[in-house]
Coordinates of C-alpha atoms in Angstrom, one line a residue:
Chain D
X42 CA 11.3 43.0 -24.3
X43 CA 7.8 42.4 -24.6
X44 CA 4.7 44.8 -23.0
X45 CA 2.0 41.7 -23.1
X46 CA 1.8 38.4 -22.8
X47 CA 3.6 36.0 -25.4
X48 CA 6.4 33.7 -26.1
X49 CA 10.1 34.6 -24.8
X50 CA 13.2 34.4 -26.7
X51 CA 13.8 30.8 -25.5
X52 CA 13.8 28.1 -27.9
X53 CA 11.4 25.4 -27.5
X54 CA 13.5 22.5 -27.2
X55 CA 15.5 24.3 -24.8
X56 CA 13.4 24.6 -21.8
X57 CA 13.3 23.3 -18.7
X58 CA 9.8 24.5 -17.8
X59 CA 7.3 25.8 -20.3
X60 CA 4.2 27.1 -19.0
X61 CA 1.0 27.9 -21.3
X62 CA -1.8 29.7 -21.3
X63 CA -2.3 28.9 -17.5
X64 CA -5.4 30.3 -15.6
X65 CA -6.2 29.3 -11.8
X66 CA -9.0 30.0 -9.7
X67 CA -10.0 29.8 -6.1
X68 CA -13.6 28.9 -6.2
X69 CA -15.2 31.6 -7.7
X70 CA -12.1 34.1 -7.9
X71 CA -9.6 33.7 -10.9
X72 CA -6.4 34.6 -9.7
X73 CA -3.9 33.7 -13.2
X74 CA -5.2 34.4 -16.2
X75 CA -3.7 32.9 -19.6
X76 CA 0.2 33.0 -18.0
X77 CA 2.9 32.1 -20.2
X78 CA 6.3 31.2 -18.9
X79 CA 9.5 29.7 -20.0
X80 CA 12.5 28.9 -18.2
X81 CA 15.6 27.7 -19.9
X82 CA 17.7 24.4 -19.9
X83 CA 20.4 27.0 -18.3
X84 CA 19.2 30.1 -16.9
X85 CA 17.3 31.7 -14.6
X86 CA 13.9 33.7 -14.4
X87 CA 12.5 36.1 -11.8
X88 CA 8.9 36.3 -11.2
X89 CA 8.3 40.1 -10.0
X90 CA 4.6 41.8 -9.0
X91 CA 3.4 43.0 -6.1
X92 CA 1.6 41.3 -3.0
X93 CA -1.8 39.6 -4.5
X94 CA -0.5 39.7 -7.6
X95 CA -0.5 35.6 -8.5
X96 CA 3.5 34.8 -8.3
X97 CA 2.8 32.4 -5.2
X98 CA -0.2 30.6 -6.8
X99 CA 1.8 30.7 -10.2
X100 CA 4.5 28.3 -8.7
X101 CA 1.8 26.4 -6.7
X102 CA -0.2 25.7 -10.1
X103 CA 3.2 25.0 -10.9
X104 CA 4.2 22.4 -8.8
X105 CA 0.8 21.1 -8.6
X106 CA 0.1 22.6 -5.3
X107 CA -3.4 23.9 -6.8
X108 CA -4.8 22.8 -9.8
X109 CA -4.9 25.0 -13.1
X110 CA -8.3 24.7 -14.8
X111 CA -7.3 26.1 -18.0
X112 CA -3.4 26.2 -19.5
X113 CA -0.7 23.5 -19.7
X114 CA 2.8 22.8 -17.7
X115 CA 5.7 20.9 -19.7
X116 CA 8.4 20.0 -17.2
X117 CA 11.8 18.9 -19.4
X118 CA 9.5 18.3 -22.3
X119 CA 7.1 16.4 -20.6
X120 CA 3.3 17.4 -19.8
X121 CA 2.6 17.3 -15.8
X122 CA -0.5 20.0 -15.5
X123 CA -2.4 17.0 -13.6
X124 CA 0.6 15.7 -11.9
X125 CA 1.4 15.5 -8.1
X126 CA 3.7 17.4 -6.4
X127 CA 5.8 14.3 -5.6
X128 CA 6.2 13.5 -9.1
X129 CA 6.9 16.8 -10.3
X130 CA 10.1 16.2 -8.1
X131 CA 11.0 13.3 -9.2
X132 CA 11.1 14.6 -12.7
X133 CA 13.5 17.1 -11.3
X134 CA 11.6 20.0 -9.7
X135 CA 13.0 21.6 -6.4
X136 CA 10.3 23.8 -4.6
X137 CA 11.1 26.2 -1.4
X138 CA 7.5 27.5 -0.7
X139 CA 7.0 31.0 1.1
X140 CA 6.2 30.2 4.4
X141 CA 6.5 26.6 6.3
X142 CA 9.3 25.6 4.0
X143 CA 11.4 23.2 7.0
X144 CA 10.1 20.7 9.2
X145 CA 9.9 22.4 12.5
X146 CA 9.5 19.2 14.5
X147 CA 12.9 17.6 12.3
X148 CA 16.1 18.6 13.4
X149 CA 18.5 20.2 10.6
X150 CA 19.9 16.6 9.4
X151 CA 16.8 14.9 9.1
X152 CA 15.3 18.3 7.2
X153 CA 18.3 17.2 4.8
X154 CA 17.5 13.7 4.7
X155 CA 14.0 14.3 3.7
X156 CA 15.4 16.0 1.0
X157 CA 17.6 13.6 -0.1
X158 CA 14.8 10.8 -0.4
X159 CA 13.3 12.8 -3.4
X160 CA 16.6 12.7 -5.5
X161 CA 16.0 11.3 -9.1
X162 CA 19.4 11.2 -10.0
X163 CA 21.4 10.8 -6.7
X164 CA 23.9 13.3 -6.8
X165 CA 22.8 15.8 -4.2
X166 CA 24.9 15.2 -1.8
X167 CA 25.1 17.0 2.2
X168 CA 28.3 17.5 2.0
X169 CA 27.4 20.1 -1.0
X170 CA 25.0 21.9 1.2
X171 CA 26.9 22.3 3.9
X172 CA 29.5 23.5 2.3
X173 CA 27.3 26.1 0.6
X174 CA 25.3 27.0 4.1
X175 CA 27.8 26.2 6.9
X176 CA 26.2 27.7 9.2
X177 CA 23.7 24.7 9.1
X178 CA 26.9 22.3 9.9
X179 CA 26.8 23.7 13.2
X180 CA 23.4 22.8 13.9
X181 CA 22.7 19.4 12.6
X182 CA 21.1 18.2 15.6
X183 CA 19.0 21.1 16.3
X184 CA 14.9 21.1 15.9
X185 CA 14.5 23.4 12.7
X186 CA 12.4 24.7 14.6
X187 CA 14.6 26.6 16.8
X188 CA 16.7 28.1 13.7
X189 CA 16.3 31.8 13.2
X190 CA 14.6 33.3 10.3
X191 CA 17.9 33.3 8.4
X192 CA 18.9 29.7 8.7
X193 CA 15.1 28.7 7.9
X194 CA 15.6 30.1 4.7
X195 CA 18.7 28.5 3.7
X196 CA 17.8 25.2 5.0
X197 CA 14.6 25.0 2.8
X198 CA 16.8 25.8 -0.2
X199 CA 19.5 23.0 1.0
X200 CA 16.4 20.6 1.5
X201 CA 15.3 21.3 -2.3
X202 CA 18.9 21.2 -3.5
X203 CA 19.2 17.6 -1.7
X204 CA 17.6 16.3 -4.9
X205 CA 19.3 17.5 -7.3
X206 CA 17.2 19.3 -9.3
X207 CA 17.0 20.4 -12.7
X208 CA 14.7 23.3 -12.0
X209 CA 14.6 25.2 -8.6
X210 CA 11.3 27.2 -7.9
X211 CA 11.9 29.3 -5.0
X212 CA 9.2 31.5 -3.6
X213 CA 10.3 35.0 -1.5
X214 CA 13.6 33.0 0.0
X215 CA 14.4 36.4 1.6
X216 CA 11.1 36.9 3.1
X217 CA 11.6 37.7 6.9
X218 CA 15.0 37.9 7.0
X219 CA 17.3 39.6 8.9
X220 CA 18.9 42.1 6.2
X221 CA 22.3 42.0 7.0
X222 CA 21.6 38.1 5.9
X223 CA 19.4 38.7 2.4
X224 CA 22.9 39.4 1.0
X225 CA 24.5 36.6 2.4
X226 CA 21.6 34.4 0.5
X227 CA 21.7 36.3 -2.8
X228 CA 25.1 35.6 -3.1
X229 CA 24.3 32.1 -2.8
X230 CA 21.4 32.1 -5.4
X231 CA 23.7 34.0 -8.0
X232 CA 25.9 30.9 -7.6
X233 CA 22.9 28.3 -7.4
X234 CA 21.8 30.2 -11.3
X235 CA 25.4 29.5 -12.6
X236 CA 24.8 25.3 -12.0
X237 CA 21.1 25.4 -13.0
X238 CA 17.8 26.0 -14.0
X239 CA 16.3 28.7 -11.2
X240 CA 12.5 30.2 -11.3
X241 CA 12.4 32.9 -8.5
X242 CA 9.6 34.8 -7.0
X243 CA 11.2 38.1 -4.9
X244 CA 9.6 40.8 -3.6
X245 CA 13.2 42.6 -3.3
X246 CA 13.6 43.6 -7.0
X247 CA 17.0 44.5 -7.5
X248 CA 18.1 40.9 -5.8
X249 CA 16.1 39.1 -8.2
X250 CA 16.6 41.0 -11.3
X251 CA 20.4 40.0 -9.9
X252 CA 20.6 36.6 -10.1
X253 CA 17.9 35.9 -12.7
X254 CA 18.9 37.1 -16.4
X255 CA 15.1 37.2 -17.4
X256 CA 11.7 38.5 -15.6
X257 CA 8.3 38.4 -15.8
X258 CA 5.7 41.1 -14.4
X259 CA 2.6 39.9 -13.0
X260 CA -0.1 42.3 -12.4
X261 CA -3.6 40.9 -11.0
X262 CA -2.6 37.9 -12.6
X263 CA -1.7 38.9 -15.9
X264 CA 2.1 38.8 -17.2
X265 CA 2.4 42.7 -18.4
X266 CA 6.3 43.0 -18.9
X267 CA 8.9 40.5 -19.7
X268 CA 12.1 40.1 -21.3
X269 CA 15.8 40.5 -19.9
X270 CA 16.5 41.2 -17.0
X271 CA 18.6 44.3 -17.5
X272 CA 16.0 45.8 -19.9
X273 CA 13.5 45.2 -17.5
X274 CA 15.3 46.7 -14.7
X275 CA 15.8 50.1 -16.4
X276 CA 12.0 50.1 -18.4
X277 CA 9.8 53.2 -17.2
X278 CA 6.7 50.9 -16.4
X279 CA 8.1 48.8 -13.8
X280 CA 7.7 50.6 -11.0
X281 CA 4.5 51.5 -11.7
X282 CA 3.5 47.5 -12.0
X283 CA 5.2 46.9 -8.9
X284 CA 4.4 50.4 -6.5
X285 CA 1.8 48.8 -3.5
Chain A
X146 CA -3.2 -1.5 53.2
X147 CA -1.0 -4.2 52.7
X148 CA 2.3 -4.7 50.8
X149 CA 0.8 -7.3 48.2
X150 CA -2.5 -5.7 47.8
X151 CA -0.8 -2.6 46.8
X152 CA 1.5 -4.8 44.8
X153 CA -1.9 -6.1 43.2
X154 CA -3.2 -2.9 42.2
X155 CA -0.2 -1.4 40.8
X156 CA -0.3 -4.4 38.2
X157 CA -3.8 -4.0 37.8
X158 CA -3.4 -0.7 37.0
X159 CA -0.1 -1.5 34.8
X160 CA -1.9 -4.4 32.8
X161 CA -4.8 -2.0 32.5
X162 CA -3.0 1.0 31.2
X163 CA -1.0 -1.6 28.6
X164 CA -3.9 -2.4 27.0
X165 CA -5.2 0.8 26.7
X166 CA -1.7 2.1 25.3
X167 CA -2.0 -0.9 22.5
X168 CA -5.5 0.5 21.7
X169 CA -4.6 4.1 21.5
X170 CA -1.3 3.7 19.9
X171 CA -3.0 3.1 16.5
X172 CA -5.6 5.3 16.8
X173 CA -3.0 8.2 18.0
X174 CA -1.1 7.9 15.2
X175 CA -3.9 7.9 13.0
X176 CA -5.2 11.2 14.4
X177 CA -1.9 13.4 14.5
X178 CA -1.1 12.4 10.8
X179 CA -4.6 12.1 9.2
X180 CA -6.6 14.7 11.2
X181 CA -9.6 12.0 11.3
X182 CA -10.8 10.3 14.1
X183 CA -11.5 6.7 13.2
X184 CA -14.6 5.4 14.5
X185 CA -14.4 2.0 13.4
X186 CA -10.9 1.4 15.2
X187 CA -13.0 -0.1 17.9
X188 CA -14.4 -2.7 15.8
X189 CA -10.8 -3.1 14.3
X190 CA -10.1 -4.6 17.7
X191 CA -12.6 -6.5 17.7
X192 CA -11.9 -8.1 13.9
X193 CA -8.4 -8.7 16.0
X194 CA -10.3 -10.9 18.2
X195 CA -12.5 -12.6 15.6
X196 CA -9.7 -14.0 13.9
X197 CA -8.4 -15.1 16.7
X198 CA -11.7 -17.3 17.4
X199 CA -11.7 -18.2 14.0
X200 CA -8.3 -19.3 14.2
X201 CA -9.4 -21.7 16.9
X202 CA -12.4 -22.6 15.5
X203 CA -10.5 -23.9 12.4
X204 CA -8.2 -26.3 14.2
X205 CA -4.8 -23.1 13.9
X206 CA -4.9 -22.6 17.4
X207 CA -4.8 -19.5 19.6
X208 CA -1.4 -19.0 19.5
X209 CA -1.3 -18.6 15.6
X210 CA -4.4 -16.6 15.5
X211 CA -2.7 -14.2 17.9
X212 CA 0.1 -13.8 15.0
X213 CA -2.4 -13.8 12.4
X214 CA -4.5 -10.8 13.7
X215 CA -2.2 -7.7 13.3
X216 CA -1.4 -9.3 9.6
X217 CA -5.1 -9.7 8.8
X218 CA -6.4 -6.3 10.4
X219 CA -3.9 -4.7 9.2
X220 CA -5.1 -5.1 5.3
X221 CA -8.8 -5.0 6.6
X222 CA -7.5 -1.1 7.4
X223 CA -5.0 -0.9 4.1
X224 CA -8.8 -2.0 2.4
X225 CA -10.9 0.3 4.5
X226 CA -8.6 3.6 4.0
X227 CA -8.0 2.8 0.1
X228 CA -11.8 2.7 -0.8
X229 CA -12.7 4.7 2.4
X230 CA -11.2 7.1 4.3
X231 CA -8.5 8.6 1.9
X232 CA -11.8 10.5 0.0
X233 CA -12.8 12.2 3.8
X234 CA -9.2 13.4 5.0
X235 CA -10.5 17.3 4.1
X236 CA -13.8 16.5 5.7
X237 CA -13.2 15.5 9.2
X238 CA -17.1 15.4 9.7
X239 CA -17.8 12.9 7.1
X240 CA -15.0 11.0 7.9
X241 CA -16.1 9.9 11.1
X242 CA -19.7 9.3 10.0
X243 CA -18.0 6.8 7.4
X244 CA -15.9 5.2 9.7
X245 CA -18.8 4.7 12.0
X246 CA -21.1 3.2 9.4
X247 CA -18.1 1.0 8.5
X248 CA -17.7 0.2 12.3
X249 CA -21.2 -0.9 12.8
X250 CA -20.9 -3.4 9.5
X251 CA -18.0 -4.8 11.1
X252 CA -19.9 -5.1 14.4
X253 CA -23.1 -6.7 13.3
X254 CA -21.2 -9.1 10.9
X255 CA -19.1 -10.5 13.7
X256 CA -23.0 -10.4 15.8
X257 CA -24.0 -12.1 13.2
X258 CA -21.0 -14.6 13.0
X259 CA -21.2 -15.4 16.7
X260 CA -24.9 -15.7 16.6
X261 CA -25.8 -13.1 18.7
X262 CA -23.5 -15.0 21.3
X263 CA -20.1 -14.3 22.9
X264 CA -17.6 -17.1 22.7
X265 CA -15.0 -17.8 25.4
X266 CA -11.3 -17.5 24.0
X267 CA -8.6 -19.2 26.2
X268 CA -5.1 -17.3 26.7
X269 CA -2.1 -19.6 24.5
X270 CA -0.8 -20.2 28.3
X271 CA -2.7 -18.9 31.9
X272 CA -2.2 -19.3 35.2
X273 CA -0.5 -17.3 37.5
X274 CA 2.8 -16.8 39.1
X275 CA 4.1 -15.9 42.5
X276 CA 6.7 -12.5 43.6
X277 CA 6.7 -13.2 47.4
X278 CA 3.3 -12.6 48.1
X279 CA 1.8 -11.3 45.2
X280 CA -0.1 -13.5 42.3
X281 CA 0.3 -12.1 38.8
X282 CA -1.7 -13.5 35.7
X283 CA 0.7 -14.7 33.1
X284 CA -0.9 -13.6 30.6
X285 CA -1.5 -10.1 31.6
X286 CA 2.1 -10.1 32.0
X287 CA 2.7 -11.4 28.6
X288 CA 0.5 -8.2 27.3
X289 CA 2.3 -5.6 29.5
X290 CA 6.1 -7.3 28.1
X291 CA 4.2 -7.5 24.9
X292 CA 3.3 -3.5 24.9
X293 CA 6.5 -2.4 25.6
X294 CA 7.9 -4.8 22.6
X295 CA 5.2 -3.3 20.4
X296 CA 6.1 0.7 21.9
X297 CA 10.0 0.2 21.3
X298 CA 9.8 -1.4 17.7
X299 CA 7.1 1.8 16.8
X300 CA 9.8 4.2 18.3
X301 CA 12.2 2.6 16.6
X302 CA 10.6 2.3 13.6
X303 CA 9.2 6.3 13.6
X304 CA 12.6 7.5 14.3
X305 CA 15.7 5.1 12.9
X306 CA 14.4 3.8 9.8
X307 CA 13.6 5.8 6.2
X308 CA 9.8 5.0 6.3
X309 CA 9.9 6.4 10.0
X310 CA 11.0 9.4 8.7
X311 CA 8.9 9.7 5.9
X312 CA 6.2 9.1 8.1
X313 CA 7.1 12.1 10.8
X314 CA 7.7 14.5 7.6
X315 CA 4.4 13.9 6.7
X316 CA 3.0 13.8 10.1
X317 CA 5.0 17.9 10.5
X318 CA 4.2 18.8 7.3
X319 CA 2.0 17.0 4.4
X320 CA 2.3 19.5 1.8
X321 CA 6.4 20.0 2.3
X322 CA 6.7 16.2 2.6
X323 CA 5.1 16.4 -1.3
X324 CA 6.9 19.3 -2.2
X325 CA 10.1 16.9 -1.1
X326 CA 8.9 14.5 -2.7
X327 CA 7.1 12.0 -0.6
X328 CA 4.3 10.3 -1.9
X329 CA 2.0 11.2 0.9
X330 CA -0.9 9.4 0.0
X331 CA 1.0 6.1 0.2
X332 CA 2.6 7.2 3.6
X333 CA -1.1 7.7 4.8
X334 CA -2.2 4.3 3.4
X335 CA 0.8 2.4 5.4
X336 CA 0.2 4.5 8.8
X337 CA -3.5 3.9 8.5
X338 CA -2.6 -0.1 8.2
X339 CA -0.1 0.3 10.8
X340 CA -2.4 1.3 13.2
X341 CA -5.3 -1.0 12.4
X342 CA -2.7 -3.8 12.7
X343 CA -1.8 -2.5 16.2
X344 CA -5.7 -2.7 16.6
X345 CA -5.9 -6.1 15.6
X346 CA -2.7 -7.3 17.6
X347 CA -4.7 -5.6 20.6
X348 CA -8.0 -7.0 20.0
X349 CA -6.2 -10.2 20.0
X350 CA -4.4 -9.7 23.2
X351 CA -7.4 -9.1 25.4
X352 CA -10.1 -11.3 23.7
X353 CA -8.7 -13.9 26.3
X354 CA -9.1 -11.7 29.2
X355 CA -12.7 -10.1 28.0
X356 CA -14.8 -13.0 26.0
X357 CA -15.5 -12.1 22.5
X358 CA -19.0 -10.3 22.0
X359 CA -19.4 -7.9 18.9
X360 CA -19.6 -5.4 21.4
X361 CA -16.3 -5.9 23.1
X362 CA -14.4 -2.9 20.7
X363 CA -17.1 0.0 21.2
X364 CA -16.5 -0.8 25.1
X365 CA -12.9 0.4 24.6
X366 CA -13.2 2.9 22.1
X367 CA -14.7 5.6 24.4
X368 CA -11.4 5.6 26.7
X369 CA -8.9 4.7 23.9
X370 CA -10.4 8.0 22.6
X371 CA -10.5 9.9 26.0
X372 CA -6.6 9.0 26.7
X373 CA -5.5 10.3 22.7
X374 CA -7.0 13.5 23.9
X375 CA -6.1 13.7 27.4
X376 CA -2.1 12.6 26.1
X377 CA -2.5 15.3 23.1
X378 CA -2.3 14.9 19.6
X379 CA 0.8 14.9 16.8
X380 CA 3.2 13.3 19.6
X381 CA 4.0 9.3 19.4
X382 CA 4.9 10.0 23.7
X383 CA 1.2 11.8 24.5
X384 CA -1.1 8.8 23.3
X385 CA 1.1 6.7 25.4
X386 CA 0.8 9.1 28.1
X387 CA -2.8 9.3 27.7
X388 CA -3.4 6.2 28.4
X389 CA -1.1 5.4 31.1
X390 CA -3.4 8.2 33.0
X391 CA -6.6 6.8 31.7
X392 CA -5.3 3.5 32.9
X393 CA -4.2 5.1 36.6
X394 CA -7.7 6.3 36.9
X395 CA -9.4 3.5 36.3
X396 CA -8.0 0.9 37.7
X397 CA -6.8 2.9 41.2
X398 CA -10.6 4.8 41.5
X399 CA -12.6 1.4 41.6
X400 CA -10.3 0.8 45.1
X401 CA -11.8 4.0 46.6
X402 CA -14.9 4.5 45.3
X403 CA -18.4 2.5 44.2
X404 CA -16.8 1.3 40.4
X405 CA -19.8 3.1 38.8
X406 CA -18.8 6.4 40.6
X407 CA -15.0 5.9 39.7
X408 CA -16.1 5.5 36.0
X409 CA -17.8 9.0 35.9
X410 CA -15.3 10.0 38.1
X411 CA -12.7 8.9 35.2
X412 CA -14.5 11.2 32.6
X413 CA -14.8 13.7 34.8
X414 CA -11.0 13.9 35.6
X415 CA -10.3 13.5 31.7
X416 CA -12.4 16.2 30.4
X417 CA -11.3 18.9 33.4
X418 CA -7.7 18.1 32.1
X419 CA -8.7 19.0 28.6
X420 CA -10.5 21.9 30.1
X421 CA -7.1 23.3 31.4
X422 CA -4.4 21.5 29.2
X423 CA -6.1 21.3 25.8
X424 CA -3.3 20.4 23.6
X425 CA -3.2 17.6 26.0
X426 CA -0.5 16.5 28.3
X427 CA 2.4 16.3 25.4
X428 CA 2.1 19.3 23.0
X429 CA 4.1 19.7 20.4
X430 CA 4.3 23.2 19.8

């Protein structure tokens, strides 16, 4: 476990995503500052700070949302810091932002359809989703936008997992919902980490430090704490990062 | 009032409103997807109508030129948003002020084209035909059979095919449609064509019934704009709407009023209904 920023315990060539020395800005305000992150081939990462503390603009510099003006992103091996969004998925990205992450004006199926147009490799298939969220089967024809808070949530992750991809960056996927469902979806995203690659951003600590075997702490933008997930779960500074 | 003067208005108004949904369909479409209101749509009609003439002129005949226009105005706008408009779609300001210095090139090219003059275009067939007692153009029955052609193929294009749905992602959402991985900028490319080709097929339509003078698209362009915001924007049914009332206006306030009054009285009526419905008459919420 590491106190500052540095390289993880991954090995190069075994990384999915490999994020360097990454520094954003909004205008004037620099909101990342020198980030380093790996995510391996086969495991999953949790991305833990509290609000204002970068994790959302981290996966948007990602994904190519905003634009880093300093630092690198290697997707599969493969340099994309000035790629768009759409390509990042076609190299094998999935992305569930925050908020607005269905089409509120699409019903369920054609939510699913969209995100089965982005698959690289064609394997995705609805039948997959549904049987992972079937609550969604019952409501195929219905306007997303009429879905509760719940069903949002897992219909933006069945969207991104309509393309099969390699790496799936989900940002607060419990955010605004019901709590009697949050368990329903983290039992889900344990079983999404055992098939692939998953970077998550979660405000609720104990779920992420669940299904991801690795975090980072961001604090105003810096990574102050990483390393495994059960070593970061018990270490005396975290709640002190992470206290509003 | 008479049976077959009633008869007569209702198709007046019909025919009227048919154009007016051709002209705003594009322009509609544009709006809800791109944010930008293009300013030079008006002269994209009216490039519609040029090569029409042109067509004529050059021995191809009307009829061609008719099929011709959509094709050719269509890559004028695939042109116009490519080196254009896709720099302006975060500065809706500067967008229109391109568009309408684009417009007015357009416009005094074709001025200068037709000499300062306008040019008569004849209709590929004209005449009228009887229903009992009423006489309807045949032509401006061709454009209202035409328009409903042209509004079933965009519905079914928008909502059976893969580009259609490409295109409403985009339209709901821009940045999810990315973060799905749809390559918005060449969504916003093809709807931008799209609609300048329904310019040109409109342009083309009513050139027979208007003359062609450079002028001829900013004379629409004020009520193709009035009915996309009286209909509402970021629906393919409230354009349409739009200018169906538009169209009711102004062709049933001419029978009881002076014509100059019922044209105030149009914009009058228009901008009260965006007074008290401003998301316009088909909001999607």
């Amino acid at each position: 476990m590491k106190q500052s920023e540095g390289s993880t315990s991954h090995g190069r060539d075994d990384r999915v995503l490999d994020v360097r020395g990454l520094c954003t800005r909004y205008g004037t305000s620099q909101v990342l500052f020198n980030v380093d992150l790996h995510v391996p081939s086969h495991g999953s990462v949790a991305v833990l700070g509290r609000n204002g503390a970068g994790k959302t603009t981290l996966l948007k510099s990602i994904v190519g949302e905003v634009k880093p003006f300093r630092g690198a992103v290697a997707v599969r091996g493969r340099e994309c810091t000035a790629a768009h969004t759409e390509q990042l998925v076609r190299l094998g990205l999935g992305y569930v932002p925050q908020d607005q992450a269905v089409f509120g004006g699409l019903t369920v199926a054609e939510n699913l359809r969209v995100g089965a147009m982005g698959a690289p490799r064609g394997s995705g298939t609805m039948d997959q989703v549904l049987a992972m969220f079937p609550k969604l089967g019952r409501r195929l024809s219905q306007r997303a936008a009429t879905l509760s808070g719940g069903e949002r949530k897992m219909l933006a992750i069945g969207r991104a997992l309509l393309s099969d991809p390699a790496l799936l960056l989900l940002d607060e996927p419990t955010e605004g919902v019901w709590i009697a469902v949050v368990e329903e979806i983290a039992e889900r995203l344990i079983a999404l980490a055992q098939t692939r690659s998953v970077l998550l951003v979660e405000q609720h600590v104990d779920l992420a430090l669940r299904v991801a075997d690795y975090a980072y702490v961001l604090e105003r933008g810096h990574i102050v704490l990483h390393g495994p997930s059960d070593e970061i779960r018990h270490h005396p500074d975290l709640y002190r990062y992470l206290a509003p | 009032m008479d049976v077959p003067r009633l008869a007569g208005i209702a198709f007046d108004v019909l025919s009227l409103s048919s154009i007016l949904v051709l002209l705003v369909l594009g322009m509609g479409i544009i709006v809800s997807m791109m944010g930008i209101f293009n300013l030079a749509h008006g002269e994209l009609v009216l490039l519609g109508a040029f090569t029409v003439y042109l067509a004529h002129k050059v021995g191809l005949g009307v009829g061609l030129g008719i099929v011709l226009a959509p094709i050719v105005v269509g890559a004028a706008g695939l042109l116009l948003e490519r080196s254009v408009v896709r720099h302006f779609y975060s500065r809706p300001i500067s967008a229109l002020l391109a568009t309408w210095a684009v417009g007015m090139m357009i416009r005094e090219s074709v001025r200068a084209g037709l000499h300062g003059r306008s040019e008569v275009v004849v209709a590929p067939f004209s005449g009228t035909f009887a229903i009992g007692n009423v006489y309807l153009s045949q032509w401006r029955v061709a454009i209202v059979l035409l328009t409903v052609a042209v509004i079933a193929a965009s519905y079914l294009l928008l909502q059976r095919t893969r580009v259609g749905l490409q295109v409403r992602a985009t339209l709901d959402n821009a940045s999810l449609a990315r973060a799905s991985g749809i390559a918005t900028g060449r969504v916003y490319a093809l709807t931008f064509a799209f609609g300048s080709a329904l310019a040109g097929l409109a342009g083309a339509l009513i050139v027979p019934l208007f003359a062609l003078y450079a002028d001829l698209g900013v004379t629409f362009l004020v009520r193709s704009f009035l009915a996309v915001m009286v209909g509402g924007v970021g629906s393919f049914e409230g354009p349409i709407l739009g200018a169906g009332a538009v169209g009711l206006g102004s062709g049933v306030l001419p029978w009881v009023v002076a014509p100059v009054l019922a044209d105030a009285l149009v914009f009058v009526i228009a901008i009260a209904l965006m007074r008290f419905m401003p998301n316009g008459l088909v909001h999607r919420g």
